[in-house]
């Protein structure tokens, strides 16, 4: 089956980026969210990001205009039923994802491929709650989607080989590189990245270093483009904690125990950039460490 139309569930940070890259690659995109405000905000952000690409000579003005024309929005989940590929990019909570699939599945064409952009949750388990475990896969984009080159492709235990090959081709068409990951908690990138961030929070928690010294040490001492605490704020501390909990629950190893300080920040609602405060305070022009 040739994939021509793509449905995107969720107009947040990941959803709008996924819609952006698919529309730019020539796919017809239908993006849905329960919030009209979120959809309007996503369209404005996509246009702004496309303008930035055009100003840098990465795409033409014609490419930008054509991409914007390919994106439609709806608040009705059922409208995605006729799409060839549907990618769920909702919040990283399994109960929310199950509820979305339960509402969506009755409206899908039999041949539609269903995918989740989950960064850590079992693809096999998500697929088992749908009517098409053979046509279900994990398609994990990195943030920010238009910039980052990697897409993790995760097969559940029932995923058909033809579906995997089809999505390898799709990833290639949108100009990304696919990495095949097995269906174990947090897959490849977050299995390595998020425990590193959690360990950085422990270093802060134990007083080994300050926010500034930890981030500078990793940037200058390990050549990381962004310090681990700065990166945690960018990802969202709630997302980091959710992934650590998935690792801890799924692998039953104490080395994945979330740092109590990370838990405390999330309880305080200090989730990073999106709330204006995390390991840094973003209320002024230059972010200021909070510890």
PDB file of C-alpha atoms in Angstrom:
ATOM      1  CA  UNK A   1       0.000   0.000   0.000  1.00  0.00           C
ATOM      2  CA  UNK A   2       1.402   3.387  -0.987  1.00  0.00           C
ATOM      3  CA  UNK A   3       1.084   5.810   1.918  1.00  0.00           C
ATOM      4  CA  UNK A   4      -0.167   9.199   0.742  1.00  0.00           C
ATOM      5  CA  UNK A   5      -2.147  10.605   3.674  1.00  0.00           C
ATOM      6  CA  UNK A   6      -0.948  10.842   7.266  1.00  0.00           C
ATOM      7  CA  UNK A   7      -2.999  11.543  10.379  1.00  0.00           C
ATOM      8  CA  UNK A   8      -1.267  13.083  13.388  1.00  0.00           C
ATOM      9  CA  UNK A   9      -2.879  12.863  16.827  1.00  0.00           C
ATOM     10  CA  UNK A  10      -1.767  15.707  19.065  1.00  0.00           C
ATOM     11  CA  UNK A  11      -0.755  19.254  18.075  1.00  0.00           C
ATOM     12  CA  UNK A  12       1.878  19.749  20.766  1.00  0.00           C
ATOM     13  CA  UNK A  13       5.645  19.956  20.527  1.00  0.00           C
ATOM     14  CA  UNK A  14       6.046  16.585  18.789  1.00  0.00           C
ATOM     15  CA  UNK A  15       2.800  16.515  16.806  1.00  0.00           C
ATOM     16  CA  UNK A  16       3.351  19.818  15.027  1.00  0.00           C
ATOM     17  CA  UNK A  17       6.919  18.806  14.135  1.00  0.00           C
ATOM     18  CA  UNK A  18       5.722  15.484  12.698  1.00  0.00           C
ATOM     19  CA  UNK A  19       3.045  17.283  10.645  1.00  0.00           C
ATOM     20  CA  UNK A  20       5.720  19.733   9.424  1.00  0.00           C
ATOM     21  CA  UNK A  21       8.136  17.092   8.078  1.00  0.00           C
ATOM     22  CA  UNK A  22       5.440  14.959   6.442  1.00  0.00           C
ATOM     23  CA  UNK A  23       3.801  17.930   4.694  1.00  0.00           C
ATOM     24  CA  UNK A  24       7.189  19.158   3.477  1.00  0.00           C
ATOM     25  CA  UNK A  25       7.895  15.683   2.057  1.00  0.00           C
ATOM     26  CA  UNK A  26       4.684  15.754  -0.002  1.00  0.00           C
ATOM     27  CA  UNK A  27       2.224  13.871   2.195  1.00  0.00           C
ATOM     28  CA  UNK A  28      -1.310  15.107   2.864  1.00  0.00           C
ATOM     29  CA  UNK A  29      -1.526  15.677   6.624  1.00  0.00           C
ATOM     30  CA  UNK A  30      -4.579  15.797   8.895  1.00  0.00           C
ATOM     31  CA  UNK A  31      -3.707  16.899  12.426  1.00  0.00           C
ATOM     32  CA  UNK A  32      -6.125  16.539  15.323  1.00  0.00           C
ATOM     33  CA  UNK A  33      -6.258  17.772  18.903  1.00  0.00           C
ATOM     34  CA  UNK A  34      -9.052  18.256  21.432  1.00  0.00           C
ATOM     35  CA  UNK A  35      -8.106  21.935  21.607  1.00  0.00           C
ATOM     36  CA  UNK A  36      -8.801  24.338  18.714  1.00  0.00           C
ATOM     37  CA  UNK A  37      -6.332  26.745  20.325  1.00  0.00           C
ATOM     38  CA  UNK A  38      -3.608  24.079  20.236  1.00  0.00           C
ATOM     39  CA  UNK A  39      -4.287  23.403  16.539  1.00  0.00           C
ATOM     40  CA  UNK A  40      -4.142  27.104  15.634  1.00  0.00           C
ATOM     41  CA  UNK A  41      -0.943  27.526  17.664  1.00  0.00           C
ATOM     42  CA  UNK A  42       0.577  24.481  15.913  1.00  0.00           C
ATOM     43  CA  UNK A  43      -0.214  25.858  12.435  1.00  0.00           C
ATOM     44  CA  UNK A  44       1.361  29.199  13.339  1.00  0.00           C
ATOM     45  CA  UNK A  45       4.466  27.473  14.674  1.00  0.00           C
ATOM     46  CA  UNK A  46       4.775  25.233  11.597  1.00  0.00           C
ATOM     47  CA  UNK A  47       4.551  28.279   9.327  1.00  0.00           C
ATOM     48  CA  UNK A  48       7.146  30.111  11.437  1.00  0.00           C
ATOM     49  CA  UNK A  49       9.532  27.128  11.299  1.00  0.00           C
ATOM     50  CA  UNK A  50       9.036  26.726   7.547  1.00  0.00           C
ATOM     51  CA  UNK A  51       9.748  30.459   7.110  1.00  0.00           C
ATOM     52  CA  UNK A  52      12.980  29.989   9.056  1.00  0.00           C
ATOM     53  CA  UNK A  53      14.006  27.110   6.768  1.00  0.00           C
ATOM     54  CA  UNK A  54      13.176  29.220   3.701  1.00  0.00           C
ATOM     55  CA  UNK A  55      15.174  32.212   5.016  1.00  0.00           C
ATOM     56  CA  UNK A  56      18.205  29.947   5.414  1.00  0.00           C
ATOM     57  CA  UNK A  57      17.865  28.594   1.893  1.00  0.00           C
ATOM     58  CA  UNK A  58      17.051  25.044   3.044  1.00  0.00           C
ATOM     59  CA  UNK A  59      13.689  25.096   1.214  1.00  0.00           C
ATOM     60  CA  UNK A  60      12.083  27.401  -1.342  1.00  0.00           C
ATOM     61  CA  UNK A  61       9.138  29.723  -0.698  1.00  0.00           C
ATOM     62  CA  UNK A  62       7.130  27.507  -3.071  1.00  0.00           C
ATOM     63  CA  UNK A  63       8.000  24.427  -0.948  1.00  0.00           C
ATOM     64  CA  UNK A  64       6.861  26.260   2.181  1.00  0.00           C
ATOM     65  CA  UNK A  65       3.543  27.355   0.649  1.00  0.00           C
ATOM     66  CA  UNK A  66       2.868  23.868  -0.741  1.00  0.00           C
ATOM     67  CA  UNK A  67       3.583  22.272   2.653  1.00  0.00           C
ATOM     68  CA  UNK A  68       1.167  24.618   4.435  1.00  0.00           C
ATOM     69  CA  UNK A  69      -1.557  23.797   1.887  1.00  0.00           C
ATOM     70  CA  UNK A  70      -1.133  20.077   2.607  1.00  0.00           C
ATOM     71  CA  UNK A  71      -1.915  20.441   6.322  1.00  0.00           C
ATOM     72  CA  UNK A  72      -5.518  20.342   7.510  1.00  0.00           C
ATOM     73  CA  UNK A  73      -6.781  20.268  11.088  1.00  0.00           C
ATOM     74  CA  UNK A  74      -9.765  18.788  12.886  1.00  0.00           C
ATOM     75  CA  UNK A  75     -11.009  18.326  16.434  1.00  0.00           C
ATOM     76  CA  UNK A  76     -12.791  15.098  15.461  1.00  0.00           C
ATOM     77  CA  UNK A  77     -10.603  12.025  15.965  1.00  0.00           C
ATOM     78  CA  UNK A  78     -12.873  10.007  13.674  1.00  0.00           C
ATOM     79  CA  UNK A  79     -11.905  12.237  10.720  1.00  0.00           C
ATOM     80  CA  UNK A  80      -8.511  10.475  10.651  1.00  0.00           C
ATOM     81  CA  UNK A  81     -10.214   7.206   9.699  1.00  0.00           C
ATOM     82  CA  UNK A  82      -9.411   7.465   5.996  1.00  0.00           C
ATOM     83  CA  UNK A  83      -5.680   8.200   6.456  1.00  0.00           C
ATOM     84  CA  UNK A  84      -3.172   5.601   5.240  1.00  0.00           C
ATOM     85  CA  UNK A  85      -0.911   6.098   8.263  1.00  0.00           C
ATOM     86  CA  UNK A  86      -1.928   7.484  11.666  1.00  0.00           C
ATOM     87  CA  UNK A  87       0.750   8.562  14.166  1.00  0.00           C
ATOM     88  CA  UNK A  88      -0.277   9.136  17.783  1.00  0.00           C
ATOM     89  CA  UNK A  89       1.787  11.886  19.427  1.00  0.00           C
ATOM     90  CA  UNK A  90      -0.254  12.518  22.578  1.00  0.00           C
ATOM     91  CA  UNK A  91       1.039  12.835  26.121  1.00  0.00           C
ATOM     92  CA  UNK A  92       3.358  10.090  27.424  1.00  0.00           C
ATOM     93  CA  UNK A  93       0.711   8.362  29.537  1.00  0.00           C
ATOM     94  CA  UNK A  94      -0.344   4.856  28.606  1.00  0.00           C
ATOM     95  CA  UNK A  95      -3.958   5.240  29.769  1.00  0.00           C
ATOM     96  CA  UNK A  96      -4.363   8.281  27.498  1.00  0.00           C
ATOM     97  CA  UNK A  97      -2.949   6.409  24.512  1.00  0.00           C
ATOM     98  CA  UNK A  98      -5.218   3.396  25.104  1.00  0.00           C
ATOM     99  CA  UNK A  99      -8.272   5.701  25.271  1.00  0.00           C
ATOM    100  CA  UNK A 100      -7.281   7.391  21.992  1.00  0.00           C
ATOM    101  CA  UNK A 101      -6.836   4.083  20.160  1.00  0.00           C
ATOM    102  CA  UNK A 102     -10.120   2.761  21.539  1.00  0.00           C
ATOM    103  CA  UNK A 103     -11.953   5.783  20.094  1.00  0.00           C
ATOM    104  CA  UNK A 104     -10.031   5.790  16.810  1.00  0.00           C
ATOM    105  CA  UNK A 105      -9.902   2.129  15.779  1.00  0.00           C
ATOM    106  CA  UNK A 106     -13.602   1.720  14.777  1.00  0.00           C
ATOM    107  CA  UNK A 107     -13.142   4.457  12.144  1.00  0.00           C
ATOM    108  CA  UNK A 108      -9.928   3.169  10.508  1.00  0.00           C
ATOM    109  CA  UNK A 109      -9.640   1.520   7.108  1.00  0.00           C
ATOM    110  CA  UNK A 110      -8.539  -2.140   7.419  1.00  0.00           C
ATOM    111  CA  UNK A 111      -5.238  -1.362   5.667  1.00  0.00           C
ATOM    112  CA  UNK A 112      -4.328   1.718   7.739  1.00  0.00           C
ATOM    113  CA  UNK A 113      -1.031   1.487   9.614  1.00  0.00           C
ATOM    114  CA  UNK A 114      -1.255   2.720  13.192  1.00  0.00           C
ATOM    115  CA  UNK A 115       1.844   4.062  14.951  1.00  0.00           C
ATOM    116  CA  UNK A 116       2.802   5.645  18.242  1.00  0.00           C
ATOM    117  CA  UNK A 117       5.474   8.266  18.824  1.00  0.00           C
ATOM    118  CA  UNK A 118       5.913   6.973  22.382  1.00  0.00           C
ATOM    119  CA  UNK A 119       9.408   7.426  23.744  1.00  0.00           C
ATOM    120  CA  UNK A 120       9.305   4.533  26.196  1.00  0.00           C
ATOM    121  CA  UNK A 121       6.024   2.551  26.416  1.00  0.00           C
ATOM    122  CA  UNK A 122       5.758  -1.052  25.202  1.00  0.00           C
ATOM    123  CA  UNK A 123       4.671  -1.173  21.552  1.00  0.00           C
ATOM    124  CA  UNK A 124       3.479  -4.761  21.979  1.00  0.00           C
ATOM    125  CA  UNK A 125       1.200  -3.720  24.838  1.00  0.00           C
ATOM    126  CA  UNK A 126      -0.176  -0.685  23.006  1.00  0.00           C
ATOM    127  CA  UNK A 127      -0.766  -2.774  19.863  1.00  0.00           C
ATOM    128  CA  UNK A 128      -2.580  -5.505  21.794  1.00  0.00           C
ATOM    129  CA  UNK A 129      -5.350  -3.046  22.695  1.00  0.00           C
ATOM    130  CA  UNK A 130      -6.130  -2.375  19.022  1.00  0.00           C
ATOM    131  CA  UNK A 131      -7.668  -4.452  16.235  1.00  0.00           C
ATOM    132  CA  UNK A 132      -4.399  -4.455  14.209  1.00  0.00           C
ATOM    133  CA  UNK A 133      -1.317  -5.529  16.201  1.00  0.00           C
ATOM    134  CA  UNK A 134       0.267  -6.670  12.920  1.00  0.00           C
ATOM    135  CA  UNK A 135      -0.111  -3.176  11.460  1.00  0.00           C
ATOM    136  CA  UNK A 136       1.079  -1.313  14.556  1.00  0.00           C
ATOM    137  CA  UNK A 137       4.558   0.105  15.164  1.00  0.00           C
ATOM    138  CA  UNK A 138       6.523   2.534  17.245  1.00  0.00           C
ATOM    139  CA  UNK A 139       7.782   5.507  15.230  1.00  0.00           C
ATOM    140  CA  UNK A 140       9.755   7.604  17.697  1.00  0.00           C
ATOM    141  CA  UNK A 141      10.831  11.019  16.412  1.00  0.00           C
ATOM    142  CA  UNK A 142      13.437  13.107  18.220  1.00  0.00           C
ATOM    143  CA  UNK A 143      12.754  16.669  19.381  1.00  0.00           C
ATOM    144  CA  UNK A 144      12.788  19.115  17.596  1.00  0.00           C
ATOM    145  CA  UNK A 145      11.431  16.969  14.773  1.00  0.00           C
ATOM    146  CA  UNK A 146      12.309  19.224  11.791  1.00  0.00           C
ATOM    147  CA  UNK A 147      15.957  19.382  12.921  1.00  0.00           C
ATOM    148  CA  UNK A 148      16.791  15.954  14.360  1.00  0.00           C
ATOM    149  CA  UNK A 149      17.728  13.288  11.837  1.00  0.00           C
ATOM    150  CA  UNK A 150      16.922  10.085  13.720  1.00  0.00           C
ATOM    151  CA  UNK A 151      13.671   8.122  13.870  1.00  0.00           C
ATOM    152  CA  UNK A 152      13.555   4.982  16.012  1.00  0.00           C
ATOM    153  CA  UNK A 153      11.390   2.247  14.472  1.00  0.00           C
ATOM    154  CA  UNK A 154      10.139  -0.253  17.045  1.00  0.00           C
ATOM    155  CA  UNK A 155       8.385  -3.464  16.110  1.00  0.00           C
ATOM    156  CA  UNK A 156       5.981  -5.071  18.538  1.00  0.00           C
ATOM    157  CA  UNK A 157       6.008  -8.849  18.784  1.00  0.00           C
ATOM    158  CA  UNK A 158       3.163  -9.055  16.221  1.00  0.00           C
ATOM    159  CA  UNK A 159       4.299  -6.354  13.754  1.00  0.00           C
ATOM    160  CA  UNK A 160       4.376  -7.645  10.172  1.00  0.00           C
ATOM    161  CA  UNK A 161       7.673  -7.412   8.295  1.00  0.00           C
ATOM    162  CA  UNK A 162       5.962  -5.693   5.349  1.00  0.00           C
ATOM    163  CA  UNK A 163       4.735  -2.916   7.667  1.00  0.00           C
ATOM    164  CA  UNK A 164       8.250  -2.410   9.046  1.00  0.00           C
ATOM    165  CA  UNK A 165       9.704  -2.179   5.506  1.00  0.00           C
ATOM    166  CA  UNK A 166       6.962   0.256   4.477  1.00  0.00           C
ATOM    167  CA  UNK A 167       7.829   2.577   7.347  1.00  0.00           C
ATOM    168  CA  UNK A 168      11.562   2.341   6.666  1.00  0.00           C
ATOM    169  CA  UNK A 169      10.710   3.731   3.220  1.00  0.00           C
ATOM    170  CA  UNK A 170       8.530   6.468   4.716  1.00  0.00           C
ATOM    171  CA  UNK A 171      11.333   7.573   7.058  1.00  0.00           C
ATOM    172  CA  UNK A 172      13.695   7.735   4.094  1.00  0.00           C
ATOM    173  CA  UNK A 173      11.193   9.788   2.088  1.00  0.00           C
ATOM    174  CA  UNK A 174      10.880  12.426   4.806  1.00  0.00           C
ATOM    175  CA  UNK A 175      14.662  12.788   4.819  1.00  0.00           C
ATOM    176  CA  UNK A 176      15.373  11.057   8.132  1.00  0.00           C
ATOM    177  CA  UNK A 177      17.486   8.049   9.151  1.00  0.00           C
ATOM    178  CA  UNK A 178      15.794   5.006  10.683  1.00  0.00           C
ATOM    179  CA  UNK A 179      17.279   3.026  13.571  1.00  0.00           C
ATOM    180  CA  UNK A 180      15.631  -0.301  14.333  1.00  0.00           C
ATOM    181  CA  UNK A 181      15.092  -0.848  18.077  1.00  0.00           C
ATOM    182  CA  UNK A 182      13.725  -3.844  19.937  1.00  0.00           C
ATOM    183  CA  UNK A 183      10.599  -3.421  22.056  1.00  0.00           C
ATOM    184  CA  UNK A 184      12.194  -3.018  25.473  1.00  0.00           C
ATOM    185  CA  UNK A 185      11.549  -0.120  27.870  1.00  0.00           C
ATOM    186  CA  UNK A 186      12.685   3.271  26.459  1.00  0.00           C
ATOM    187  CA  UNK A 187      14.194   1.631  23.329  1.00  0.00           C
ATOM    188  CA  UNK A 188      17.722   2.891  22.433  1.00  0.00           C
ATOM    189  CA  UNK A 189      18.043   6.666  22.756  1.00  0.00           C
ATOM    190  CA  UNK A 190      16.102   7.171  25.980  1.00  0.00           C
ATOM    191  CA  UNK A 191      17.465   3.962  27.553  1.00  0.00           C
ATOM    192  CA  UNK A 192      20.852   5.697  27.448  1.00  0.00           C
ATOM    193  CA  UNK A 193      19.946   9.400  27.586  1.00  0.00           C
ATOM    194  CA  UNK A 194      17.366   9.632  30.379  1.00  0.00           C
ATOM    195  CA  UNK A 195      19.369   7.646  32.999  1.00  0.00           C
ATOM    196  CA  UNK A 196      22.277  10.004  32.229  1.00  0.00           C
ATOM    197  CA  UNK A 197      19.994  12.967  32.964  1.00  0.00           C
ATOM    198  CA  UNK A 198      18.699  11.228  36.106  1.00  0.00           C
ATOM    199  CA  UNK A 199      22.302  10.707  37.249  1.00  0.00           C
ATOM    200  CA  UNK A 200      23.011  14.409  36.676  1.00  0.00           C
ATOM    201  CA  UNK A 201      20.034  15.205  38.935  1.00  0.00           C
ATOM    202  CA  UNK A 202      21.511  12.868  41.568  1.00  0.00           C
ATOM    203  CA  UNK A 203      24.836  14.732  41.313  1.00  0.00           C
ATOM    204  CA  UNK A 204      22.905  17.959  41.974  1.00  0.00           C
ATOM    205  CA  UNK A 205      20.810  16.334  44.738  1.00  0.00           C
ATOM    206  CA  UNK A 206      23.915  15.052  46.542  1.00  0.00           C
ATOM    207  CA  UNK A 207      25.643  18.425  46.314  1.00  0.00           C
ATOM    208  CA  UNK A 208      28.515  17.197  44.167  1.00  0.00           C
ATOM    209  CA  UNK A 209      27.998  20.118  41.786  1.00  0.00           C
ATOM    210  CA  UNK A 210      25.690  23.045  41.068  1.00  0.00           C
ATOM    211  CA  UNK A 211      23.381  23.276  38.036  1.00  0.00           C
ATOM    212  CA  UNK A 212      25.932  25.503  36.294  1.00  0.00           C
ATOM    213  CA  UNK A 213      28.968  23.348  37.089  1.00  0.00           C
ATOM    214  CA  UNK A 214      27.216  20.105  36.044  1.00  0.00           C
ATOM    215  CA  UNK A 215      26.101  21.507  32.693  1.00  0.00           C
ATOM    216  CA  UNK A 216      29.424  23.220  31.971  1.00  0.00           C
ATOM    217  CA  UNK A 217      31.318  20.034  32.864  1.00  0.00           C
ATOM    218  CA  UNK A 218      29.407  17.931  30.355  1.00  0.00           C
ATOM    219  CA  UNK A 219      29.529  20.592  27.629  1.00  0.00           C
ATOM    220  CA  UNK A 220      33.235  21.303  27.978  1.00  0.00           C
ATOM    221  CA  UNK A 221      34.432  17.961  29.346  1.00  0.00           C
ATOM    222  CA  UNK A 222      32.401  15.566  27.200  1.00  0.00           C
ATOM    223  CA  UNK A 223      31.708  17.855  24.214  1.00  0.00           C
ATOM    224  CA  UNK A 224      27.936  17.673  24.679  1.00  0.00           C
ATOM    225  CA  UNK A 225      26.123  20.495  22.851  1.00  0.00           C
ATOM    226  CA  UNK A 226      23.774  20.968  25.816  1.00  0.00           C
ATOM    227  CA  UNK A 227      24.238  20.172  29.494  1.00  0.00           C
ATOM    228  CA  UNK A 228      22.092  17.334  30.962  1.00  0.00           C
ATOM    229  CA  UNK A 229      20.015  19.622  33.216  1.00  0.00           C
ATOM    230  CA  UNK A 230      19.494  22.153  30.428  1.00  0.00           C
ATOM    231  CA  UNK A 231      18.448  19.239  28.214  1.00  0.00           C
ATOM    232  CA  UNK A 232      16.074  17.934  30.892  1.00  0.00           C
ATOM    233  CA  UNK A 233      14.355  21.332  30.965  1.00  0.00           C
ATOM    234  CA  UNK A 234      14.083  21.239  27.168  1.00  0.00           C
ATOM    235  CA  UNK A 235      12.574  17.722  27.134  1.00  0.00           C
ATOM    236  CA  UNK A 236      10.276  18.405  30.116  1.00  0.00           C
ATOM    237  CA  UNK A 237      10.967  17.091  33.611  1.00  0.00           C
ATOM    238  CA  UNK A 238       7.601  15.307  33.665  1.00  0.00           C
ATOM    239  CA  UNK A 239       8.578  13.404  30.516  1.00  0.00           C
ATOM    240  CA  UNK A 240      11.996  12.526  31.994  1.00  0.00           C
ATOM    241  CA  UNK A 241      10.312  11.232  35.157  1.00  0.00           C
ATOM    242  CA  UNK A 242       7.725   9.242  33.174  1.00  0.00           C
ATOM    243  CA  UNK A 243      10.497   7.513  31.191  1.00  0.00           C
ATOM    244  CA  UNK A 244      12.508   6.749  34.352  1.00  0.00           C
ATOM    245  CA  UNK A 245       9.376   5.201  35.882  1.00  0.00           C
ATOM    246  CA  UNK A 246       8.874   3.059  32.764  1.00  0.00           C
ATOM    247  CA  UNK A 247      12.502   1.886  32.990  1.00  0.00           C
ATOM    248  CA  UNK A 248      12.262   1.233  36.731  1.00  0.00           C
ATOM    249  CA  UNK A 249       8.952  -0.639  36.461  1.00  0.00           C
ATOM    250  CA  UNK A 250       9.816  -2.495  33.259  1.00  0.00           C
ATOM    251  CA  UNK A 251      13.348  -3.633  34.117  1.00  0.00           C
ATOM    252  CA  UNK A 252      13.031  -3.889  37.927  1.00  0.00           C
ATOM    253  CA  UNK A 253      16.585  -2.619  38.414  1.00  0.00           C
ATOM    254  CA  UNK A 254      17.374  -0.117  41.181  1.00  0.00           C
ATOM    255  CA  UNK A 255      19.831   1.710  38.926  1.00  0.00           C
ATOM    256  CA  UNK A 256      16.753   3.201  37.210  1.00  0.00           C
ATOM    257  CA  UNK A 257      15.285   4.646  40.439  1.00  0.00           C
ATOM    258  CA  UNK A 258      14.161   8.227  39.694  1.00  0.00           C
ATOM    259  CA  UNK A 259      16.068  10.814  41.712  1.00  0.00           C
ATOM    260  CA  UNK A 260      13.885  12.233  44.559  1.00  0.00           C
ATOM    261  CA  UNK A 261      14.832  15.749  43.468  1.00  0.00           C
ATOM    262  CA  UNK A 262      13.445  15.088  39.963  1.00  0.00           C
ATOM    263  CA  UNK A 263      10.218  13.848  41.564  1.00  0.00           C
ATOM    264  CA  UNK A 264      10.081  16.968  43.761  1.00  0.00           C
ATOM    265  CA  UNK A 265      10.481  19.349  40.831  1.00  0.00           C
ATOM    266  CA  UNK A 266       7.659  17.608  38.949  1.00  0.00           C
ATOM    267  CA  UNK A 267       5.442  17.719  42.054  1.00  0.00           C
ATOM    268  CA  UNK A 268       6.126  21.474  42.237  1.00  0.00           C
ATOM    269  CA  UNK A 269       5.056  21.898  38.620  1.00  0.00           C
ATOM    270  CA  UNK A 270       8.588  23.010  37.691  1.00  0.00           C
ATOM    271  CA  UNK A 271       8.677  21.087  34.425  1.00  0.00           C
ATOM    272  CA  UNK A 272      11.298  23.100  32.532  1.00  0.00           C
ATOM    273  CA  UNK A 273      10.989  25.472  29.608  1.00  0.00           C
ATOM    274  CA  UNK A 274       7.295  24.813  29.009  1.00  0.00           C
ATOM    275  CA  UNK A 275       6.363  26.078  32.491  1.00  0.00           C
ATOM    276  CA  UNK A 276       9.063  28.756  32.680  1.00  0.00           C
ATOM    277  CA  UNK A 277      10.925  27.054  35.520  1.00  0.00           C
ATOM    278  CA  UNK A 278      12.857  23.837  36.022  1.00  0.00           C
ATOM    279  CA  UNK A 279      16.543  23.506  36.775  1.00  0.00           C
ATOM    280  CA  UNK A 280      16.665  26.999  35.285  1.00  0.00           C
ATOM    281  CA  UNK A 281      14.337  29.978  35.705  1.00  0.00           C
ATOM    282  CA  UNK A 282      13.299  31.259  32.262  1.00  0.00           C
ATOM    283  CA  UNK A 283      11.482  34.419  33.395  1.00  0.00           C
ATOM    284  CA  UNK A 284      14.358  36.687  32.316  1.00  0.00           C
ATOM    285  CA  UNK A 285      16.177  36.897  28.995  1.00  0.00           C
ATOM    286  CA  UNK A 286      19.079  34.749  30.250  1.00  0.00           C
ATOM    287  CA  UNK A 287      18.082  31.512  32.052  1.00  0.00           C
ATOM    288  CA  UNK A 288      19.160  31.485  35.710  1.00  0.00           C
ATOM    289  CA  UNK A 289      19.972  28.249  37.612  1.00  0.00           C
ATOM    290  CA  UNK A 290      17.439  27.490  40.347  1.00  0.00           C
ATOM    291  CA  UNK A 291      19.987  25.656  42.551  1.00  0.00           C
TER     292      UNK A 291
END
